[in-house]
Amino acid sequence: MEMIDSEIVIVGAGISGLATSLGLHRLGVKSVVLEASDQLRTTGFALTILGNAWRALDALGVSEPLRQRHVQLLEFVATSLTSGQITAEKPLNAPGKHGEQEIRCLNRTVLLEALAKELPPGTIRYSSKLVHFEDSGNYKLVHLADGTIVKAKILVGCDGVNSVVAKWLGLGKAAYTGRSALRGFVSFENEHGYGQKFLQYFGEGVRAGILPCDEKSAYWFVTYSPSTETAGMEQDPTRMKQYVTDKLRKIDENMKPAIHNTSSETVFSSPLRYRRPWEFLTRSISKGNVCVAGDAFHPMTPDIGQGGCSALEDAVVLARCIAQALSETGMEEHKRIEMGLAKYARERKWRGFLLVSTAYVVGWVQVGNWKVTRFFRDKFLSPYLADLLLKISEFDCGKLTVL
């Protein structure tokens, strides 16, 4: 049995885990990241990165290489699946509180590799699956599946929707929304022709969209409510692609070639889950020297594109709070750590509540198939939803500095 001492242990090498470790590294604090798989996880293929996330990436020092590899989206175009008519056209680079708005669709692997590349060698320990952890004085003993025990001053759970750490903190299991999402990533031999537009389609019980990542690749998605029609479809990419094509029969030809040219290996389906909003008001995401970030903290639906963005916000705020706690004097270290994590929890509580609640409501409105919902969405809400996407991304998580 191997015993390892580590000041800070982060469970999960996803976006929040790697970004938190990098934020700590920038502030001179060492950490170890435990990843259950034998390599970086690439589930999801791509994600939307809005202004709030770009400010976090700026703080982490990895934004410029990512900008160079992904096109900026300049226009939002919404189309009704009921009428086939365009219901909203909005610029996505309008001036905001922090300058020009910025939205890009990032290849998930490229983002994870950019974060991992900046970490010191040996920071990420692959094939290190958390089984359970226990108290040992002011430390946590983290037991791994291979028998290794890691002794940690601070334990951060970035272990996703089914987080072991969140469960220990008393947070409930992420609730099923009643919807699922199909996602695909496609690469063309030549330029795809989508330009710099974010195309979305609403109604008929689904929400769909396509976002270019660069000149030759694009990411598409469809959220839907499972039924007897979709039973067993998740295991059959051909059926999934046909389902999408049938559902989007009233749209223009933009998405059809993307769906047709997507290989089965880059199509997947998953249920959409979220943290019940009242948990943010009744429970805490920190306890003693343990806390959570990312999807372990605030699983949400993808309807406002803030899942990955808010995980990057978490990372900057958490790294700053931990570094501040470790640098102070005049109080026992374990007390400073507890106060530092509690400060992080207070700072992120209402932001998490806002994002999860907003995403859930927006998703409900966008896919609603009732006559009244369709009327107001198509006539009034589509332009408002585009504005909301930008407004909610005005948040600034701040710099990586310790006062």
XYZ file of C-alpha atoms in Angstrom:
403
model
C 0.000 0.000 0.000
C 1.418 3.357 -1.103
C 0.931 6.502 1.005
C 1.296 9.928 -0.647
C 1.272 13.330 1.052
C -0.273 16.204 -0.890
C -1.267 19.646 0.284
C -4.233 19.843 -2.089
C -5.988 16.926 -3.808
C -8.367 17.616 -6.698
C -10.600 14.746 -7.794
C -11.267 14.796 -11.538
C -9.250 16.067 -14.513
C -12.154 17.745 -16.271
C -12.446 21.462 -16.937
C -12.930 22.555 -13.323
C -10.284 20.181 -11.952
C -7.532 21.166 -14.380
C -8.414 24.859 -14.234
C -8.390 24.877 -10.413
C -5.016 23.146 -10.366
C -3.648 25.621 -12.913
C -5.016 28.577 -10.950
C -3.260 27.296 -7.832
C -0.059 26.738 -9.802
C -0.147 30.336 -11.057
C -0.369 31.415 -7.410
C 2.539 29.216 -6.357
C 0.486 26.470 -4.697
C 1.059 22.798 -5.534
C -1.752 20.326 -6.057
C -2.336 16.826 -7.397
C -5.202 15.943 -9.736
C -6.612 12.413 -9.506
C -8.190 11.158 -12.723
C -9.990 7.799 -12.855
C -9.373 7.216 -16.576
C -5.984 6.554 -18.165
C -6.042 9.788 -20.183
C -7.829 13.128 -20.452
C -11.587 12.697 -20.840
C -13.010 13.985 -24.137
C -16.725 13.298 -23.634
C -18.719 16.179 -25.076
C -16.424 16.990 -28.023
C -17.101 20.751 -27.890
C -18.601 23.476 -25.716
C -19.644 27.101 -25.974
C -17.295 29.565 -24.297
C -18.824 32.989 -23.587
C -17.364 36.227 -22.257
C -17.322 35.247 -18.580
C -15.292 32.123 -19.401
C -12.869 34.065 -21.597
C -12.137 36.349 -18.657
C -11.404 33.269 -16.552
C -9.162 31.842 -19.281
C -7.388 35.219 -19.482
C -6.756 35.010 -15.731
C -5.397 31.463 -16.132
C -3.115 32.565 -18.955
C -4.305 30.128 -21.652
C -6.764 32.183 -23.695
C -4.713 33.361 -26.686
C -3.788 29.949 -28.156
C -7.449 28.939 -27.858
C -8.635 32.086 -29.622
C -6.256 31.414 -32.502
C -7.720 27.950 -33.122
C -11.448 28.766 -32.878
C -13.535 31.283 -34.836
C -15.485 33.999 -33.056
C -19.263 33.730 -33.477
C -20.682 37.041 -34.633
C -24.409 36.437 -35.134
C -27.208 34.519 -33.399
C -30.011 33.299 -35.665
C -33.091 31.597 -34.191
C -35.608 29.705 -36.306
C -39.020 28.335 -35.304
C -39.450 24.626 -35.983
C -43.195 25.223 -36.051
C -43.345 27.897 -38.729
C -39.919 27.506 -40.303
C -39.485 31.290 -40.000
C -36.540 33.151 -38.506
C -37.668 34.611 -35.160
C -34.498 36.423 -34.056
C -31.238 37.744 -35.489
C -28.832 39.285 -33.008
C -25.162 40.323 -33.118
C -22.998 38.394 -30.645
C -20.107 40.852 -30.567
C -21.998 43.930 -29.364
C -20.347 46.124 -26.707
C -20.858 44.979 -23.116
C -19.668 45.958 -19.649
C -16.218 44.540 -20.351
C -15.836 45.522 -23.986
C -16.908 43.581 -27.065
C -18.839 40.384 -26.347
C -17.007 37.203 -27.282
C -18.400 33.742 -28.020
C -16.504 30.818 -29.527
C -17.201 27.101 -29.722
C -14.165 25.248 -28.392
C -13.046 21.728 -29.092
C -13.147 20.167 -25.609
C -9.955 18.172 -26.097
C -8.064 21.271 -27.197
C -9.238 23.118 -24.075
C -8.265 20.298 -21.700
C -4.880 19.888 -23.363
C -4.225 23.628 -23.115
C -4.912 23.534 -19.364
C -2.944 20.330 -18.760
C 0.051 21.555 -20.762
C 0.601 24.423 -18.322
C 0.695 22.164 -15.232
C 3.984 20.901 -13.775
C 4.891 17.313 -14.784
C 3.318 14.728 -12.485
C 0.441 16.966 -11.376
C -2.158 14.687 -13.003
C -2.241 11.092 -11.738
C -4.176 8.957 -14.219
C -5.877 5.635 -13.403
C -6.511 7.007 -9.904
C -10.132 6.314 -9.054
C -11.507 7.647 -5.772
C -13.224 4.949 -3.720
C -13.835 6.803 -0.471
C -12.133 9.180 1.962
C -12.026 9.588 5.709
C -10.878 11.986 8.411
C -7.434 11.815 9.956
C -7.091 14.772 12.307
C -7.032 17.911 10.164
C -6.381 15.853 7.034
C -8.401 13.688 4.679
C -7.190 10.221 3.715
C -8.226 9.630 0.114
C -8.451 5.928 -0.774
C -7.963 4.957 -4.415
C -9.050 1.800 -6.217
C -5.459 0.563 -6.578
C -4.921 0.688 -2.820
C -3.022 4.000 -2.794
C -3.882 6.434 0.003
C -3.362 10.151 -0.509
C -3.140 12.357 2.583
C -4.628 15.802 1.840
C -4.882 19.108 3.675
C -7.609 20.167 1.230
C -9.892 17.970 -0.868
C -11.665 19.470 -3.894
C -14.330 17.426 -5.680
C -14.405 18.114 -9.414
C -15.746 14.627 -10.051
C -18.802 15.458 -12.113
C -22.542 14.966 -11.884
C -22.249 11.733 -9.875
C -19.731 13.238 -7.459
C -18.578 11.145 -4.503
C -17.403 14.324 -2.782
C -20.731 16.136 -3.278
C -22.538 13.160 -1.761
C -20.263 13.310 1.307
C -21.112 17.004 1.662
C -24.814 16.127 1.766
C -25.723 17.434 -1.672
C -28.501 15.495 -3.354
C -28.180 13.425 -6.481
C -28.544 15.487 -9.651
C -32.201 15.397 -10.751
C -33.332 14.255 -14.189
C -35.034 17.019 -16.190
C -37.100 14.696 -18.363
C -34.988 15.639 -21.385
C -31.947 14.176 -23.118
C -29.399 15.616 -25.525
C -27.904 14.294 -28.742
C -24.542 15.815 -29.601
C -22.283 15.461 -32.592
C -18.983 16.826 -33.860
C -18.261 16.934 -37.582
C -15.163 17.722 -39.647
C -15.464 18.564 -43.340
C -12.795 18.180 -46.022
C -13.410 21.758 -47.135
C -14.871 24.844 -45.441
C -18.331 24.128 -44.032
C -19.924 27.417 -45.113
C -21.584 28.270 -41.790
C -19.510 31.414 -41.492
C -19.528 32.819 -37.970
C -23.175 32.208 -37.098
C -24.674 30.444 -34.087
C -27.799 28.802 -35.537
C -30.562 27.646 -33.164
C -33.944 26.029 -33.729
C -36.805 25.900 -31.203
C -40.141 24.151 -30.879
C -41.875 20.875 -31.727
C -40.564 19.521 -28.429
C -36.894 19.980 -29.309
C -34.119 22.548 -29.203
C -31.334 22.252 -31.748
C -28.331 24.201 -32.901
C -25.047 24.197 -34.762
C -21.913 26.158 -33.953
C -18.750 26.292 -36.065
C -15.513 25.666 -34.161
C -13.204 26.603 -37.006
C -13.468 26.830 -40.787
C -13.790 23.057 -41.251
C -15.403 21.690 -38.087
C -18.686 22.260 -36.277
C -20.598 21.066 -33.231
C -24.319 20.305 -33.301
C -26.855 19.350 -30.658
C -30.511 18.435 -30.199
C -32.329 18.251 -26.853
C -35.525 16.219 -26.707
C -37.902 14.383 -24.380
C -37.442 10.589 -24.599
C -40.476 8.557 -25.630
C -41.338 5.175 -27.070
C -40.116 6.580 -30.381
C -36.608 7.065 -28.969
C -36.403 3.928 -26.810
C -33.050 2.219 -27.273
C -31.877 4.914 -29.680
C -28.927 5.950 -27.494
C -27.047 2.778 -28.454
C -27.611 3.228 -32.199
C -25.910 6.298 -33.759
C -27.625 5.681 -37.112
C -31.056 5.891 -35.477
C -29.981 8.986 -33.550
C -28.947 10.770 -36.731
C -32.187 9.799 -38.487
C -34.233 11.026 -35.524
C -32.527 14.405 -35.678
C -33.067 14.683 -39.431
C -36.777 13.849 -39.076
C -37.281 16.327 -36.223
C -35.610 19.142 -38.143
C -37.396 18.549 -41.433
C -38.762 22.116 -41.526
C -35.412 23.860 -41.231
C -33.142 25.031 -44.017
C -30.307 22.870 -45.306
C -27.664 24.082 -42.841
C -27.727 21.200 -40.360
C -28.494 18.297 -42.676
C -24.995 17.958 -44.207
C -23.462 18.291 -40.762
C -25.592 15.459 -39.380
C -25.055 13.296 -42.461
C -21.252 13.679 -42.353
C -20.879 13.085 -38.613
C -19.161 9.778 -37.891
C -20.789 7.400 -35.402
C -17.791 7.781 -33.072
C -18.577 11.447 -32.535
C -22.315 11.118 -31.819
C -23.572 10.468 -28.326
C -26.689 10.876 -26.201
C -27.036 11.605 -22.501
C -29.824 12.540 -20.062
C -29.892 16.166 -18.907
C -29.576 16.593 -15.150
C -29.483 19.573 -12.835
C -29.058 20.549 -9.192
C -32.418 21.383 -7.637
C -32.215 25.162 -7.041
C -33.308 25.043 -3.397
C -30.190 23.024 -2.542
C -28.124 26.157 -3.081
C -30.149 27.798 -0.314
C -30.310 24.923 2.164
C -26.937 23.176 1.824
C -23.302 24.201 1.563
C -20.713 23.226 -1.029
C -17.942 23.293 1.585
C -17.385 21.624 4.922
C -14.136 21.890 6.838
C -11.339 21.221 4.346
C -13.608 19.789 1.601
C -15.483 21.520 -1.233
C -16.779 20.923 -4.763
C -16.599 22.783 -8.083
C -17.860 22.420 -11.637
C -20.567 19.844 -12.354
C -20.142 18.361 -8.874
C -21.344 21.739 -7.585
C -23.848 22.995 -10.166
C -24.938 20.453 -12.793
C -27.232 22.308 -15.182
C -28.941 21.979 -18.537
C -27.043 23.338 -21.565
C -29.718 25.856 -22.547
C -27.673 28.978 -21.704
C -24.248 27.522 -22.511
C -22.875 28.065 -19.010
C -21.849 24.599 -17.774
C -18.190 24.801 -18.791
C -18.090 28.586 -18.445
C -19.169 28.536 -14.794
C -16.694 25.711 -14.070
C -13.898 28.052 -15.187
C -15.307 30.801 -12.954
C -15.300 28.359 -10.020
C -11.666 27.505 -10.652
C -10.400 31.095 -10.526
C -12.408 31.995 -7.413
C -11.486 28.764 -5.603
C -7.766 29.014 -6.412
C -7.751 32.595 -5.151
C -9.540 31.696 -1.894
C -7.266 28.724 -1.181
C -4.070 30.632 -1.910
C -5.254 33.501 0.295
C -6.014 31.122 3.166
C -2.636 29.398 2.933
C -0.704 32.681 2.788
C -2.263 34.310 5.855
C -0.852 34.103 9.373
C -2.154 34.618 12.914
C -4.515 31.633 12.959
C -4.131 27.861 12.852
C -3.835 26.639 9.285
C -6.813 24.277 9.352
C -9.023 27.140 10.542
C -7.772 29.370 7.720
C -8.461 26.620 5.214
C -12.000 26.146 6.488
C -12.637 29.894 6.309
C -11.139 30.113 2.823
C -13.369 27.364 1.441
C -16.387 28.893 3.192
C -15.584 32.199 1.490
C -15.500 30.436 -1.881
C -18.859 28.820 -1.114
C -20.422 32.185 -0.247
C -19.074 33.834 -3.394
C -20.368 31.085 -5.685
C -23.686 30.242 -3.998
C -25.942 32.801 -5.682
C -24.167 32.560 -9.020
C -24.804 28.810 -9.034
C -28.441 29.317 -8.057
C -28.968 31.892 -10.820
C -27.362 29.844 -13.581
C -29.032 26.522 -12.778
C -32.490 28.114 -12.355
C -32.197 30.212 -15.508
C -30.976 27.307 -17.630
C -33.852 25.103 -16.492
C -36.544 27.732 -17.203
C -35.043 28.729 -20.553
C -34.920 25.090 -21.624
C -38.549 24.586 -20.677
C -39.605 27.618 -22.724
C -37.476 26.756 -25.738
C -38.797 23.230 -26.215
C -42.383 23.825 -25.047
C -44.976 22.679 -27.561
C -48.100 24.318 -26.121
C -49.854 26.886 -28.329
C -49.417 29.775 -25.902
C -45.743 28.917 -25.342
C -45.118 28.673 -29.083
C -46.814 32.012 -29.750
C -44.881 33.995 -27.136
C -41.580 32.251 -27.898
C -41.785 32.888 -31.623
C -43.155 36.432 -31.375
C -41.412 37.859 -28.315
C -39.063 35.538 -26.457
C -36.523 34.544 -29.107
C -34.861 37.993 -29.239
C -34.991 38.187 -25.429
C -33.329 34.786 -25.050
C -30.449 35.915 -27.260
C -29.999 39.004 -25.084
C -30.142 36.834 -21.947
C -27.345 34.642 -23.288
C -25.096 37.702 -23.456
C -26.308 39.383 -20.274
C -25.619 36.365 -18.088
C -22.085 36.161 -19.495
C -21.222 39.685 -18.265
C -20.011 38.214 -14.958
C -16.341 38.740 -14.091
C -14.672 36.229 -11.742
C -11.685 38.534 -11.220
C -7.940 38.048 -11.455
C -5.648 35.468 -9.904
C -4.215 37.700 -7.189
C -3.888 37.294 -3.450
C -4.445 40.447 -1.422
